[in-house]
PDB file of C-alpha atoms in Angstrom:
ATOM      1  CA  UNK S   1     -22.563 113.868-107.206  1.00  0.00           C
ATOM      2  CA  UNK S   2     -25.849 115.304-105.408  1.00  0.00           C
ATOM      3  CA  UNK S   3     -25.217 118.532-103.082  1.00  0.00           C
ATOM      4  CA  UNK S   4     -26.031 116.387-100.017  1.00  0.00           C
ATOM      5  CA  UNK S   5     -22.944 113.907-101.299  1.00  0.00           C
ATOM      6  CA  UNK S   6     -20.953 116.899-101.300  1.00  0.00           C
ATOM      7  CA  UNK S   7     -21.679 118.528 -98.108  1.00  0.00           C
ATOM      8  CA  UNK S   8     -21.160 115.396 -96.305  1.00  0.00           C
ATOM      9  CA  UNK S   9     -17.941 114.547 -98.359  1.00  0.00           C
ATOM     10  CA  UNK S  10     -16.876 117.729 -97.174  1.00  0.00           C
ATOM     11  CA  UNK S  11     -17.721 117.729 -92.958  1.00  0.00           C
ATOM     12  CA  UNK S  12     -16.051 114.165 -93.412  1.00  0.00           C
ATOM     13  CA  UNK S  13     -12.704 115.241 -94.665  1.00  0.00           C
ATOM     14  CA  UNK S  14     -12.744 118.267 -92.324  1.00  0.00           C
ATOM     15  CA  UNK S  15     -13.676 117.693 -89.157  1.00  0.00           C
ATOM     16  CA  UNK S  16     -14.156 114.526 -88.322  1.00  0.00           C
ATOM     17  CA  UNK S  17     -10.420 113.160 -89.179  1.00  0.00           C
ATOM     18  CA  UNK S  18      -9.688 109.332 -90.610  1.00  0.00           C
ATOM     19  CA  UNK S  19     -11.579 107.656 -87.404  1.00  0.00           C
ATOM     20  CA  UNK S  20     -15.006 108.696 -89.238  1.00  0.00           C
ATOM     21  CA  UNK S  21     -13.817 106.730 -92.722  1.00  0.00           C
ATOM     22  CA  UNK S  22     -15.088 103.665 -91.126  1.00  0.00           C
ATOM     23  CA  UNK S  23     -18.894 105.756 -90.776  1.00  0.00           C
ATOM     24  CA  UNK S  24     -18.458 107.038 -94.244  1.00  0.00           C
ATOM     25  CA  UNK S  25     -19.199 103.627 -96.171  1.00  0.00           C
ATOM     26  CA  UNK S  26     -22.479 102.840 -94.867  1.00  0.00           C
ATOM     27  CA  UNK S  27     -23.067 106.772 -95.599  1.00  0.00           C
ATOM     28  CA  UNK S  28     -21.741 106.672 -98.670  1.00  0.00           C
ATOM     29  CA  UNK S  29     -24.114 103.490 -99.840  1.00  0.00           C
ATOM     30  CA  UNK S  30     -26.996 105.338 -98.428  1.00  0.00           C
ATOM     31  CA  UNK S  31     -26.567 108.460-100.330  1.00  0.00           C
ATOM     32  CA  UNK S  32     -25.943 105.934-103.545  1.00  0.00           C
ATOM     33  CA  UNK S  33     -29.250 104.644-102.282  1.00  0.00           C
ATOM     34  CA  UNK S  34     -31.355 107.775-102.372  1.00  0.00           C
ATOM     35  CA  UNK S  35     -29.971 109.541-104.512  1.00  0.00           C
ATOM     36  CA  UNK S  36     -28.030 108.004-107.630  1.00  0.00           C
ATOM     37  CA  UNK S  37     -25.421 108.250-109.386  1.00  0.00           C
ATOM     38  CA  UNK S  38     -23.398 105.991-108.643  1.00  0.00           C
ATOM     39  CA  UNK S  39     -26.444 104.236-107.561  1.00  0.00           C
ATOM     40  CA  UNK S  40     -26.670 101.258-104.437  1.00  0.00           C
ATOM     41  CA  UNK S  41     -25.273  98.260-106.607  1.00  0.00           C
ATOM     42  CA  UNK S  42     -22.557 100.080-108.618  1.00  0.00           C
ATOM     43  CA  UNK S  43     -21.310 101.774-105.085  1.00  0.00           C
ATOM     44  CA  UNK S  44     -21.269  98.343-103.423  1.00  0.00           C
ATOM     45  CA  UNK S  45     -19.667  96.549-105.845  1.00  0.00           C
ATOM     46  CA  UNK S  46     -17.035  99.660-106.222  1.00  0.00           C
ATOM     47  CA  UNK S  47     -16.110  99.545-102.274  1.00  0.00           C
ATOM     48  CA  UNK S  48     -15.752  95.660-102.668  1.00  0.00           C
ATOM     49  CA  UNK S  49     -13.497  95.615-105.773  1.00  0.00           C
ATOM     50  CA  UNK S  50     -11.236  99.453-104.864  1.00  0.00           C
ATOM     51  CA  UNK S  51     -11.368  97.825-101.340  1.00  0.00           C
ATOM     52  CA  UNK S  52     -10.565  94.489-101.667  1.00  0.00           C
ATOM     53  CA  UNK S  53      -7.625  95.467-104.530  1.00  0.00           C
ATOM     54  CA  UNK S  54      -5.929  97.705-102.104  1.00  0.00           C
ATOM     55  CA  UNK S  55      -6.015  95.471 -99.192  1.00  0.00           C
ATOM     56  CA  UNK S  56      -4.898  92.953-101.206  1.00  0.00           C
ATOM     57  CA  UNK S  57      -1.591  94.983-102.811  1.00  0.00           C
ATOM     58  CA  UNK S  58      -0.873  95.986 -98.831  1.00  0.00           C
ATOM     59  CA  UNK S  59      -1.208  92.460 -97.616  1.00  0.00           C
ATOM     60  CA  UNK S  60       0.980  91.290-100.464  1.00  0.00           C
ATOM     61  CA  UNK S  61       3.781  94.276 -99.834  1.00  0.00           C
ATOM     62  CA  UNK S  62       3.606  93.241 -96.172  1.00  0.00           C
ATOM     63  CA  UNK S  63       3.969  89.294 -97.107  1.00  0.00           C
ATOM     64  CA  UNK S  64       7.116  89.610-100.015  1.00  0.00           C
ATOM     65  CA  UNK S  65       8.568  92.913 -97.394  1.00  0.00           C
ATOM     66  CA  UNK S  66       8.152  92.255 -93.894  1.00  0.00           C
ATOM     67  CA  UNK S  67       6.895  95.961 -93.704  1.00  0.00           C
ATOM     68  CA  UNK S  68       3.852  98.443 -93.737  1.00  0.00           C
ATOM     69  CA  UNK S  69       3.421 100.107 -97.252  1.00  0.00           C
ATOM     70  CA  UNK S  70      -0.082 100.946 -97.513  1.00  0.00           C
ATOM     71  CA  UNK S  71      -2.006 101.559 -94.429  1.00  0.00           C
ATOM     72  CA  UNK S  72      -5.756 100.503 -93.863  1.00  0.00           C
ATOM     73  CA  UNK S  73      -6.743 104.099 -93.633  1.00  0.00           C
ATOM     74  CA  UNK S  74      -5.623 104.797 -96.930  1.00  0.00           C
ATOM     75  CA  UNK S  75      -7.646 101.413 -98.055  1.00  0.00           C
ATOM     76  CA  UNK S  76     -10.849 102.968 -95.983  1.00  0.00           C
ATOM     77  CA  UNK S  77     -10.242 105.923 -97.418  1.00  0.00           C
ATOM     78  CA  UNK S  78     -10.586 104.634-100.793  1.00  0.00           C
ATOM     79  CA  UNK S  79     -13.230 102.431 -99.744  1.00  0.00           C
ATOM     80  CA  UNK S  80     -15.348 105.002 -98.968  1.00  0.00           C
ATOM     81  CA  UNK S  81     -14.884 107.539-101.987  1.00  0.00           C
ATOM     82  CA  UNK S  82     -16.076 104.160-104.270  1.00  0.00           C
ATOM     83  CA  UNK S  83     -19.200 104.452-102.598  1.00  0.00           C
ATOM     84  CA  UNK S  84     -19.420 107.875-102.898  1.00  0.00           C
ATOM     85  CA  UNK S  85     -18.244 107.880-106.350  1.00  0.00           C
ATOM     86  CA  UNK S  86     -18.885 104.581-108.470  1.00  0.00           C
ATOM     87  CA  UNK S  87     -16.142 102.808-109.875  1.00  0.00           C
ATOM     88  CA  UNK S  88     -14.315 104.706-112.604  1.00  0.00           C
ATOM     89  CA  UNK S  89     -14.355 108.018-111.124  1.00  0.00           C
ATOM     90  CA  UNK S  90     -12.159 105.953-107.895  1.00  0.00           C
ATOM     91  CA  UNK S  91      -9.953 104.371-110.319  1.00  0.00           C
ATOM     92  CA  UNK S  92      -9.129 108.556-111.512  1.00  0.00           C
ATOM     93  CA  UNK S  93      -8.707 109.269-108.026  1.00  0.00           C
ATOM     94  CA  UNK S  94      -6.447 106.320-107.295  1.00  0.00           C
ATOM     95  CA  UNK S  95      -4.442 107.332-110.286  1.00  0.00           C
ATOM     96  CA  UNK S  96      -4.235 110.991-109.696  1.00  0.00           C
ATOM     97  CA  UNK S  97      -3.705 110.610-105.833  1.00  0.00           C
ATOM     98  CA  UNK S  98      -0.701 108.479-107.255  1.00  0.00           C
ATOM     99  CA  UNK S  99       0.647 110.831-109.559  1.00  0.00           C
ATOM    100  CA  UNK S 100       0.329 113.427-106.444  1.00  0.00           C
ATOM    101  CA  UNK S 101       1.393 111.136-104.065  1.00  0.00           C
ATOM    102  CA  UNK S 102       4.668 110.752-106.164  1.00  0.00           C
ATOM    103  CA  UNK S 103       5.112 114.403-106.263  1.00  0.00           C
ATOM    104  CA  UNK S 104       4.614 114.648-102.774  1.00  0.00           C
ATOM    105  CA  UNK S 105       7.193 112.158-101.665  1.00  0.00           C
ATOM    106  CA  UNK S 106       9.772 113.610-104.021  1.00  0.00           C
ATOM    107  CA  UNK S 107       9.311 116.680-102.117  1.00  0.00           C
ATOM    108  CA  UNK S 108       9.455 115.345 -98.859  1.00  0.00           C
ATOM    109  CA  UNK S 109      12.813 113.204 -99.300  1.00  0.00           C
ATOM    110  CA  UNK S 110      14.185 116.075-101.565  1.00  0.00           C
ATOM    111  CA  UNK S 111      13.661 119.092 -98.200  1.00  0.00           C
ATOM    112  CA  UNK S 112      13.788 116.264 -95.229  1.00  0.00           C
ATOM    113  CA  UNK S 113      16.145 113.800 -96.645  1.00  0.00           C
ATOM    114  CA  UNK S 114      15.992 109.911 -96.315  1.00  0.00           C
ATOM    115  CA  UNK S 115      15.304 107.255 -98.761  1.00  0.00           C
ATOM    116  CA  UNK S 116      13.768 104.245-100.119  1.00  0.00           C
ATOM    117  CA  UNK S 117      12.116 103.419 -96.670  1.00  0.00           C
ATOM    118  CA  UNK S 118      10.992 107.065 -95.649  1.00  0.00           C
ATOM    119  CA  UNK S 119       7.479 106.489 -95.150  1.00  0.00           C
ATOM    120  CA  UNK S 120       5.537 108.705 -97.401  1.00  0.00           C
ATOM    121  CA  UNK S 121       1.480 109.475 -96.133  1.00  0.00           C
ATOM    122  CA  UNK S 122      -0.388 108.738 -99.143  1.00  0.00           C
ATOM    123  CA  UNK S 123      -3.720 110.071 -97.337  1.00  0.00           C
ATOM    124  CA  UNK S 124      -3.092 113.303 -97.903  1.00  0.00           C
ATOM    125  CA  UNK S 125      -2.639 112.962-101.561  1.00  0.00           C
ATOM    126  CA  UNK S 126      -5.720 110.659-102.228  1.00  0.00           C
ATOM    127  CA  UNK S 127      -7.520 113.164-100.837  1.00  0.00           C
ATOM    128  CA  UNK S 128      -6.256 115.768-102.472  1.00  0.00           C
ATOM    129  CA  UNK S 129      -7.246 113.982-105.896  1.00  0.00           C
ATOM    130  CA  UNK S 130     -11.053 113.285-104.274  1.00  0.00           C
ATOM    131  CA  UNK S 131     -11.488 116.558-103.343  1.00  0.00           C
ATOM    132  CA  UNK S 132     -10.257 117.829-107.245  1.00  0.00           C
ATOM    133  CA  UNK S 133     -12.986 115.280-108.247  1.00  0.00           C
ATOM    134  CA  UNK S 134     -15.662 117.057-106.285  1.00  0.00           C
ATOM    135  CA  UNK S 135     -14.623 120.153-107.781  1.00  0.00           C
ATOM    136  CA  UNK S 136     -13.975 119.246-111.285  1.00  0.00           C
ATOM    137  CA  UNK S 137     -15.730 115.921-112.209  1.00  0.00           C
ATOM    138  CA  UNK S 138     -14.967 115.721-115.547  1.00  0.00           C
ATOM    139  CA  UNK S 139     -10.797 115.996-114.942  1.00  0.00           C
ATOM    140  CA  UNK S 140     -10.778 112.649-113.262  1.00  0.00           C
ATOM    141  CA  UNK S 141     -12.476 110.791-115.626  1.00  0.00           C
ATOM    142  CA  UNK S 142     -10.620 112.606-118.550  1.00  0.00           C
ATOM    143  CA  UNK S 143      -7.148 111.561-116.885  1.00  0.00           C
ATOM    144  CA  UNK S 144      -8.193 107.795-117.150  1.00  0.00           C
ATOM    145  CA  UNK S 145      -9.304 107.912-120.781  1.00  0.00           C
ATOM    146  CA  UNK S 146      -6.288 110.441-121.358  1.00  0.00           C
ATOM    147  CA  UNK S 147      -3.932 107.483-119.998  1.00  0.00           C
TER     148      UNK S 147
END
């Protein structure tokens, strides 16, 4: 990931908040564009396949449940970081941003209470595991082939 990636990454997560997701894809492509890795093809086709995947696991949870499990920001969210990042360095974030994500909601129902249907943010931890990509690049990657 260039320095220019990485500065904008960063303003992104910090000050402009979830609405600015939506601006980060066509970003995201561009900076694929001019200055590879992941490169303009593998970025696209990474947003369309982390993108479409996640939408598709929410839609089905909201079809078979009747309720909300994964939110379209956390879809965006994703969306974006494949453009940023290619495909199998998003796939290490989606894991690890689980694996945090997990952690996170057994701390949350274990200091707040509640249950099965607390609703957990998952935002917080996927970005959490994008932002331990941009510092460490090879630890993402590693945790795939390590799984």
């Amino acid at each position: 990931m260039s320095l220019g990636t990485a500065f904008v990454f960063h303003l992104m997560f910090t000050f402009f908040g979830g609405g600015s997701i939506t601006f980060g894809i066509p970003i995201g492509l561009g900076f694929a564009w001019l200055a590879p890795p992941p490169g303009l093809f593998e970025a696209a086709l990474s947003a369309v396949l982390i993108g479409g995947l996640l939408w598709g696991v929410a839609a089905v949870y909201q079809r078979i449940t009747g309720r909300i499990g994964l939110g379209m920001g956390d879809v965006k969210l994703m969306t974006m970081l494949a453009c940023f990042l290619g495909l199998e360095p998003t796939l290490g974030v989606l894991v690890l941003g689980s694996l945090l994500g997990i952690v996170q909601a057994g701390v949350l129902v274990l200091f707040q209470g509640g249950g099965r249907t607390t609703q957990i943010p998952f935002g917080p931890a996927l970005s959490a595991a994008g932002l331990l990509h941009l510092v460490a690049p090879t630890l993402v990657p590693g945790l795939l082939n390590w799984l």
